[in-house]
């Protein structure tokens, strides 16, 4: 029996380990989640897969009739690709019962990315607000489980958006970690505990690079440089596609004088970061350790994120053979996450279900 009193047809360990990593799981691969049929409708007509994409493009250019047929074919290919992807990364909502069954006897710890996970992606990074309903959902989650926000943003900035003092915050892609400002039942610290900044010696360099990038890119309309304290973001979401290469070259030319910094790419953003071996995955491990769950089998970390930098955390969960990685995406993507959710609205639904499940499981008599 699960905590909900329902029989789950999957062994307990099955969900804690990633369903798409062959050596780790021993149960039949999950069937396509019930959500697949509905989700197919949401598919956008994207570029076709591989060679078919180029083929479709040339047909489109040569004949409108063929273009329609080619577009339909491309949509079909994409739909199949999505359905296959969903088998490997089923919806965390559709698999909810199996997923929580894996937490039996374990402490769930929740890790949440911010942009694209708790707030929808918008053009202006300063206006990526979180809804009040999402805030309420995260607050409820934090009442039941230790909860951390893990973001590429500067920690103070992400706190301004989230506004919940009872959470752990890991800003600058995990390079700036702080415990709850308000005492929480998940930490013995009175408030303001656990502060870790493994890249503090990079601060002056990051400041310099930030200023150079602002100066260098100011001639590119729409480019925006954001100071994230231990890293810098150069946004190109609002830059004309024709100028993307120029912008990338500008960023690279600034960075050539800073061999200790590296350049990665997120969602329409270049991210400049110190070369130290620290990322969201390391931050997850650090926080688990701070909470007393290092090398523990009785913990189930749940990490939800949408971006490439979240993959470092998904990889850690895979390596530990423990926990639940959930990618937020409407499109098939290469990922180490085991499950998927389509968008922040589904993330909120998942969080509320988790709270309700925990509430009911506490109320249920133990047999
Ligand atoms: O780790 P995250 O919390 O997901 O932060 C990653 C980057 O998120 C922000 O940029 C992204 O969201 C913006 C607002 O929706 C959007 O305009 C931008 O195109 C996205 O890349 C943030 O502004 C960056 O600094 C973070 O690195």
Coordinates of C-alpha atoms and ligand atoms in Angstrom, one line a residue:
X1 CA 0.0 0.0 0.0
X2 CA 1.2 3.5 -0.6
X3 CA 0.7 6.3 1.9
X4 CA -2.5 7.0 0.0
X5 CA -3.8 3.6 0.6
X6 CA -3.6 2.6 -3.1
X7 CA -1.7 -0.3 -4.5
X8 CA 1.0 0.9 -6.9
X9 CA 2.0 -1.6 -9.5
X10 CA 5.6 -0.6 -9.5
X11 CA 8.2 -1.6 -7.0
X12 CA 9.2 1.2 -4.6
X13 CA 12.7 1.6 -5.9
X14 CA 11.5 1.9 -9.4
X15 CA 10.6 5.5 -9.4
X16 CA 13.5 6.8 -7.3
X17 CA 15.8 5.8 -10.1
X18 CA 15.6 7.3 -13.6
X19 CA 13.3 5.3 -15.9
X20 CA 15.5 6.1 -18.9
X21 CA 18.8 4.9 -17.6
X22 CA 19.2 1.3 -18.5
X23 CA 21.5 -0.1 -15.8
X24 CA 19.6 1.5 -12.9
X25 CA 16.0 0.4 -13.3
X26 CA 14.6 -3.0 -13.2
X27 CA 11.0 -2.5 -14.1
X28 CA 9.4 -2.3 -17.5
X29 CA 9.8 1.1 -19.0
X30 CA 6.7 3.3 -18.3
X31 CA 4.1 3.4 -21.0
X32 CA 3.4 6.7 -22.6
X33 CA 1.7 8.9 -20.0
X34 CA -2.0 9.6 -20.4
X35 CA -1.1 13.2 -21.0
X36 CA 0.6 12.4 -24.3
X37 CA -2.5 12.5 -26.5
X38 CA -3.5 15.9 -25.1
X39 CA 0.1 17.2 -25.3
X40 CA 0.4 16.2 -29.0
X41 CA -2.1 18.9 -29.7
X42 CA 0.2 21.4 -28.2
X43 CA 3.0 20.6 -30.6
X44 CA 4.3 23.5 -32.5
X45 CA 5.3 23.1 -36.2
X46 CA 9.0 23.2 -35.6
X47 CA 11.9 22.5 -38.0
X48 CA 11.8 18.9 -39.2
X49 CA 14.1 16.3 -37.8
X50 CA 17.5 16.1 -39.3
X51 CA 17.7 15.7 -43.1
X52 CA 13.9 15.9 -43.4
X53 CA 14.1 19.5 -42.1
X54 CA 16.2 20.6 -45.1
X55 CA 14.1 18.6 -47.5
X56 CA 11.0 20.3 -46.2
X57 CA 12.5 23.7 -46.5
X58 CA 13.4 23.2 -50.2
X59 CA 9.9 21.9 -50.9
X60 CA 8.4 24.8 -49.2
X61 CA 10.4 27.2 -51.3
X62 CA 9.5 25.5 -54.6
X63 CA 5.8 24.7 -54.4
X64 CA 3.0 25.8 -52.0
X65 CA 1.1 22.5 -52.5
X66 CA 4.1 20.5 -51.7
X67 CA 4.9 22.8 -48.9
X68 CA 1.6 21.9 -47.2
X69 CA 2.3 18.2 -47.5
X70 CA 5.8 18.6 -46.3
X71 CA 4.6 20.7 -43.3
X72 CA 2.2 17.9 -42.4
X73 CA 4.9 15.3 -42.7
X74 CA 7.3 17.4 -40.6
X75 CA 4.5 17.8 -38.0
X76 CA 4.0 14.0 -38.0
X77 CA 7.7 13.4 -37.5
X78 CA 7.8 15.8 -34.7
X79 CA 4.7 14.3 -33.1
X80 CA 6.3 10.9 -33.2
X81 CA 9.5 12.2 -31.8
X82 CA 7.6 13.9 -28.9
X83 CA 5.6 10.7 -28.2
X84 CA 8.9 8.7 -28.1
X85 CA 10.4 11.3 -25.8
X86 CA 7.4 11.2 -23.5
X87 CA 7.9 7.4 -23.1
X88 CA 11.4 8.1 -21.8
X89 CA 10.4 11.2 -19.8
X90 CA 6.8 10.7 -18.7
X91 CA 4.8 13.4 -17.1
X92 CA 5.5 13.8 -13.4
X93 CA 1.8 14.4 -13.0
X94 CA 0.7 11.3 -14.8
X95 CA 3.2 9.3 -12.8
X96 CA 2.6 11.0 -9.5
X97 CA 1.4 8.0 -7.5
X98 CA 4.3 5.9 -8.5
X99 CA 6.7 8.8 -7.9
X100 CA 5.6 9.4 -4.3
X101 CA 5.4 5.7 -3.6
X102 CA 9.2 5.8 -4.0
X103 CA 9.4 8.3 -1.1
X104 CA 8.1 5.8 1.5
X105 CA 10.2 6.1 4.6
X106 CA 12.3 8.9 3.0
X107 CA 12.6 12.6 3.5
X108 CA 11.6 14.5 0.4
X109 CA 13.8 17.6 -0.3
X110 CA 12.6 19.9 -3.0
X111 CA 14.9 21.9 -5.3
X112 CA 13.3 24.5 -7.7
X113 CA 14.9 26.4 -10.5
X114 CA 13.4 29.9 -10.9
X115 CA 13.1 31.2 -14.5
X116 CA 11.0 29.0 -16.8
X117 CA 10.1 26.8 -13.8
X118 CA 8.4 29.0 -11.2
X119 CA 7.9 32.0 -13.5
X120 CA 7.1 32.0 -17.2
X121 CA 9.8 33.1 -19.7
X122 CA 9.3 36.7 -20.6
X123 CA 11.3 39.2 -22.8
X124 CA 12.4 41.4 -19.9
X125 CA 14.4 39.6 -17.3
X126 CA 13.5 42.2 -14.7
X127 CA 9.9 41.5 -15.2
X128 CA 10.0 37.7 -14.7
X129 CA 7.5 37.8 -11.8
X130 CA 6.1 34.8 -10.0
X131 CA 2.4 34.6 -9.5
X132 CA 0.9 34.9 -6.0
X133 CA -0.7 31.4 -6.5
X134 CA 2.7 29.9 -7.3
X135 CA 4.2 31.7 -4.3
X136 CA 1.5 30.2 -2.1
X137 CA 2.2 26.7 -3.6
X138 CA 6.0 27.1 -2.9
X139 CA 5.2 28.3 0.7
X140 CA 3.1 25.3 1.3
X141 CA 5.7 22.9 0.0
X142 CA 8.3 24.5 2.3
X143 CA 6.0 23.9 5.3
X144 CA 6.2 20.2 4.6
X145 CA 9.7 19.7 3.1
X146 CA 13.1 21.4 3.1
X147 CA 12.9 23.5 0.0
X148 CA 15.6 25.4 -2.0
X149 CA 15.6 27.7 -5.0
X150 CA 18.5 27.1 -7.3
X151 CA 19.0 29.8 -9.9
X152 CA 21.4 31.4 -12.3
X153 CA 20.3 34.7 -11.0
X154 CA 22.0 36.8 -8.3
X155 CA 20.7 35.5 -5.0
X156 CA 19.3 38.8 -3.8
X157 CA 17.4 39.2 -7.1
X158 CA 15.8 35.8 -7.0
X159 CA 14.8 36.5 -3.4
X160 CA 13.1 39.7 -4.5
X161 CA 11.0 37.7 -6.9
X162 CA 10.2 34.7 -4.6
X163 CA 10.0 36.7 -1.3
X164 CA 9.9 33.6 0.9
X165 CA 12.3 33.8 3.9
X166 CA 11.8 30.2 4.9
X167 CA 13.6 28.8 1.8
X168 CA 17.2 27.9 1.0
X169 CA 18.6 30.0 -1.9
X170 CA 21.4 29.1 -4.2
X171 CA 22.0 32.0 -6.6
X172 CA 24.6 32.5 -9.4
X173 CA 24.2 28.9 -10.5
X174 CA 24.8 27.6 -7.0
X175 CA 27.9 29.8 -6.3
X176 CA 26.1 31.8 -3.6
X177 CA 24.2 29.6 -1.1
X178 CA 22.3 30.8 2.0
X179 CA 20.0 29.1 4.4
X180 CA 16.5 30.3 5.5
X181 CA 16.5 33.9 6.8
X182 CA 13.6 32.9 8.9
X183 CA 14.0 29.9 11.2
X184 CA 12.3 26.9 9.7
X185 CA 11.5 23.6 11.2
X186 CA 14.0 22.0 8.7
X187 CA 17.0 23.8 10.0
X188 CA 18.3 24.2 13.5
X189 CA 19.8 27.6 12.6
X190 CA 17.9 30.6 14.0
X191 CA 18.0 32.2 10.6
X192 CA 20.6 33.3 8.0
X193 CA 22.5 30.0 8.4
X194 CA 24.6 28.1 5.8
X195 CA 26.4 30.6 3.7
X196 CA 28.7 29.3 1.0
X197 CA 30.4 31.3 -1.7
X198 CA 33.0 29.1 -3.5
X199 CA 33.8 31.8 -6.1
X200 CA 34.2 34.9 -3.9
X201 CA 37.7 35.6 -5.3
X202 CA 36.1 36.1 -8.7
X203 CA 34.0 39.0 -7.6
X204 CA 36.3 41.9 -8.8
X205 CA 36.9 40.1 -12.1
X206 CA 33.2 39.6 -12.7
X207 CA 32.6 43.3 -12.0
X208 CA 35.2 44.2 -14.6
X209 CA 33.8 41.8 -17.2
X210 CA 30.3 43.0 -16.5
X211 CA 31.3 46.7 -17.1
X212 CA 33.3 45.7 -20.3
X213 CA 30.3 43.8 -21.6
X214 CA 27.9 46.6 -21.0
X215 CA 30.2 49.0 -22.8
X216 CA 31.0 46.7 -25.7
X217 CA 27.4 45.6 -26.4
X218 CA 25.6 48.9 -26.0
X219 CA 25.5 49.3 -29.8
X220 CA 23.4 46.2 -30.3
X221 CA 19.7 47.0 -30.0
X222 CA 18.0 44.7 -27.5
X223 CA 21.1 43.2 -25.9
X224 CA 21.0 43.3 -22.1
X225 CA 23.8 42.5 -19.7
X226 CA 22.7 41.3 -16.3
X227 CA 25.0 41.3 -13.3
X228 CA 24.4 38.0 -11.4
X229 CA 27.1 38.7 -8.8
X230 CA 29.3 35.6 -9.4
X231 CA 28.4 35.4 -13.1
X232 CA 27.1 37.6 -15.9
X233 CA 24.3 37.0 -18.3
X234 CA 24.2 38.6 -21.8
X235 CA 20.6 38.3 -23.1
X236 CA 19.8 38.2 -26.8
X237 CA 16.1 37.3 -26.7
X238 CA 15.3 40.8 -27.9
X239 CA 18.2 41.1 -30.4
X240 CA 17.6 40.8 -34.1
X241 CA 18.7 37.4 -35.2
X242 CA 21.0 39.0 -37.8
X243 CA 23.1 40.4 -34.9
X244 CA 23.4 37.3 -32.9
X245 CA 26.8 36.3 -34.3
X246 CA 28.1 39.9 -33.9
X247 CA 27.0 39.8 -30.2
X248 CA 28.6 36.4 -29.6
X249 CA 31.8 37.6 -31.1
X250 CA 31.8 40.7 -28.9
X251 CA 31.3 38.5 -25.8
X252 CA 34.1 36.2 -26.9
X253 CA 36.4 39.1 -27.6
X254 CA 35.9 40.5 -24.0
X255 CA 36.4 37.0 -22.5
X256 CA 39.7 36.3 -24.3
X257 CA 41.5 38.4 -21.7
X258 CA 39.9 36.3 -18.9
X259 CA 41.0 32.7 -19.2
X260 CA 39.6 31.9 -15.8
X261 CA 36.1 32.6 -17.0
X262 CA 34.0 30.4 -19.3
X263 CA 31.1 31.0 -21.6
X264 CA 28.0 28.8 -21.6
X265 CA 24.6 29.3 -23.2
X266 CA 21.1 29.2 -21.7
X267 CA 17.7 30.1 -23.0
X268 CA 18.5 33.0 -25.4
X269 CA 21.3 34.1 -23.0
X270 CA 25.1 33.8 -22.9
X271 CA 26.3 33.1 -19.4
X272 CA 29.8 34.0 -18.2
X273 CA 31.0 32.0 -15.3
X274 CA 34.1 31.2 -13.3
X275 CA 35.9 28.0 -14.5
X276 CA 35.7 26.5 -11.0
X277 CA 34.2 23.1 -10.7
X278 CA 30.9 24.3 -9.1
X279 CA 27.5 24.2 -10.6
X280 CA 23.8 23.5 -9.7
X281 CA 24.6 19.8 -9.1
X282 CA 27.3 20.6 -6.6
X283 CA 24.9 23.0 -4.9
X284 CA 22.3 20.3 -4.6
X285 CA 24.9 18.0 -3.0
X286 CA 26.1 20.7 -0.7
X287 CA 22.5 21.5 0.5
X288 CA 21.7 17.8 1.0
X289 CA 24.9 17.6 3.1
X290 CA 24.0 20.7 5.1
X291 CA 20.6 19.2 5.8
X292 CA 22.3 16.0 7.1
X293 CA 21.6 13.8 4.1
X294 CA 25.1 13.2 2.7
X295 CA 25.4 9.6 1.6
X296 CA 22.0 8.8 2.9
X297 CA 19.5 6.4 1.5
X298 CA 16.5 7.8 3.4
X299 CA 16.2 11.0 1.4
X300 CA 14.4 11.6 -1.9
X301 CA 15.6 14.8 -3.6
X302 CA 13.1 16.2 -6.1
X303 CA 14.7 18.7 -8.6
X304 CA 12.6 20.7 -11.1
X305 CA 14.2 22.8 -13.7
X306 CA 14.0 23.8 -17.4
X307 CA 17.5 24.9 -18.5
X308 CA 20.8 23.4 -19.5
X309 CA 22.4 24.4 -16.2
X310 CA 19.8 22.2 -14.4
X311 CA 21.2 19.2 -16.2
X312 CA 24.2 19.3 -13.8
X313 CA 21.7 18.6 -11.0
X314 CA 19.8 15.9 -12.9
X315 CA 23.2 14.2 -13.6
X316 CA 24.0 14.2 -9.8
X317 CA 20.6 12.5 -9.1
X318 CA 21.4 9.9 -11.7
X319 CA 24.8 9.3 -10.4
X320 CA 23.4 8.9 -6.9
X321 CA 20.7 6.6 -8.3
X322 CA 18.4 8.5 -6.0
X323 CA 15.9 11.2 -6.4
X324 CA 13.5 12.6 -9.0
X325 CA 14.7 14.9 -11.8
X326 CA 11.9 16.7 -13.6
X327 CA 12.5 18.8 -16.8
X328 CA 10.1 21.6 -17.6
X329 CA 9.7 21.5 -21.4
X330 CA 7.1 21.4 -24.1
X331 CA 9.5 20.0 -26.6
X332 CA 11.8 17.0 -26.7
X333 CA 15.2 17.8 -25.4
X334 CA 18.3 15.8 -24.5
X335 CA 18.1 15.5 -20.7
X336 CA 19.2 13.5 -17.8
X337 CA 15.9 14.2 -16.1
X338 CA 13.6 11.2 -15.6
X339 CA 10.3 13.0 -15.8
X340 CA 8.8 16.1 -17.5
X341 CA 6.3 18.8 -16.9
X342 CA 5.2 21.1 -19.7
X343 CA 5.3 24.6 -18.1
X344 CA 5.2 26.5 -14.8
X345 CA 1.4 25.9 -14.5
X346 CA 2.1 22.2 -14.4
X347 CA 4.9 22.7 -11.9
X348 CA 2.4 24.5 -9.6
X349 CA -0.1 21.6 -10.0
X350 CA 2.7 19.1 -9.1
X351 CA 3.7 21.1 -6.0
X352 CA 0.1 21.4 -4.8
X353 CA -0.4 17.6 -5.3
X354 CA 2.8 16.9 -3.3
X355 CA 1.5 19.1 -0.4
X356 CA -1.9 17.4 -0.5
X357 CA -0.4 14.0 -0.6
X358 CA 1.8 14.8 2.4
X359 CA -1.1 16.3 4.3
X360 CA -3.3 13.3 3.7
X361 CA -0.5 10.8 4.5
X362 CA 0.0 12.5 7.9
X363 CA -3.8 12.3 8.6
X364 CA -4.0 8.7 7.6
X365 CA -3.9 6.1 10.4
X366 CA -0.7 3.9 10.3
X367 CA -1.6 0.3 10.0
Ligands
LIG1 O1 18.6 29.2 -13.4 P1 17.5 30.1 -13.8 O2 16.7 30.6 -12.6 O3 16.6 29.5 -14.8 O4 18.2 31.4 -14.4 C1 18.7 31.3 -15.8 C2 18.7 32.6 -16.4 O5 17.3 33.1 -16.2 C3 17.0 34.4 -16.6 O6 16.9 34.5 -18.0 C4 15.9 33.7 -18.6 O7 14.6 34.2 -18.2 C5 14.4 35.6 -18.6 C6 13.0 36.0 -18.1 O8 12.0 35.1 -18.4 C7 14.4 35.6 -20.2 O9 14.2 36.9 -20.7 C8 15.7 35.1 -20.7 O10 15.7 35.0 -22.1 C9 16.0 33.7 -20.1 O11 17.4 33.3 -20.5 C10 17.9 35.4 -16.0 O12 17.6 36.7 -16.5 C11 19.4 35.0 -16.3 O13 20.3 35.9 -15.6 C12 19.6 33.6 -15.7 O14 21.0 33.2 -16.0

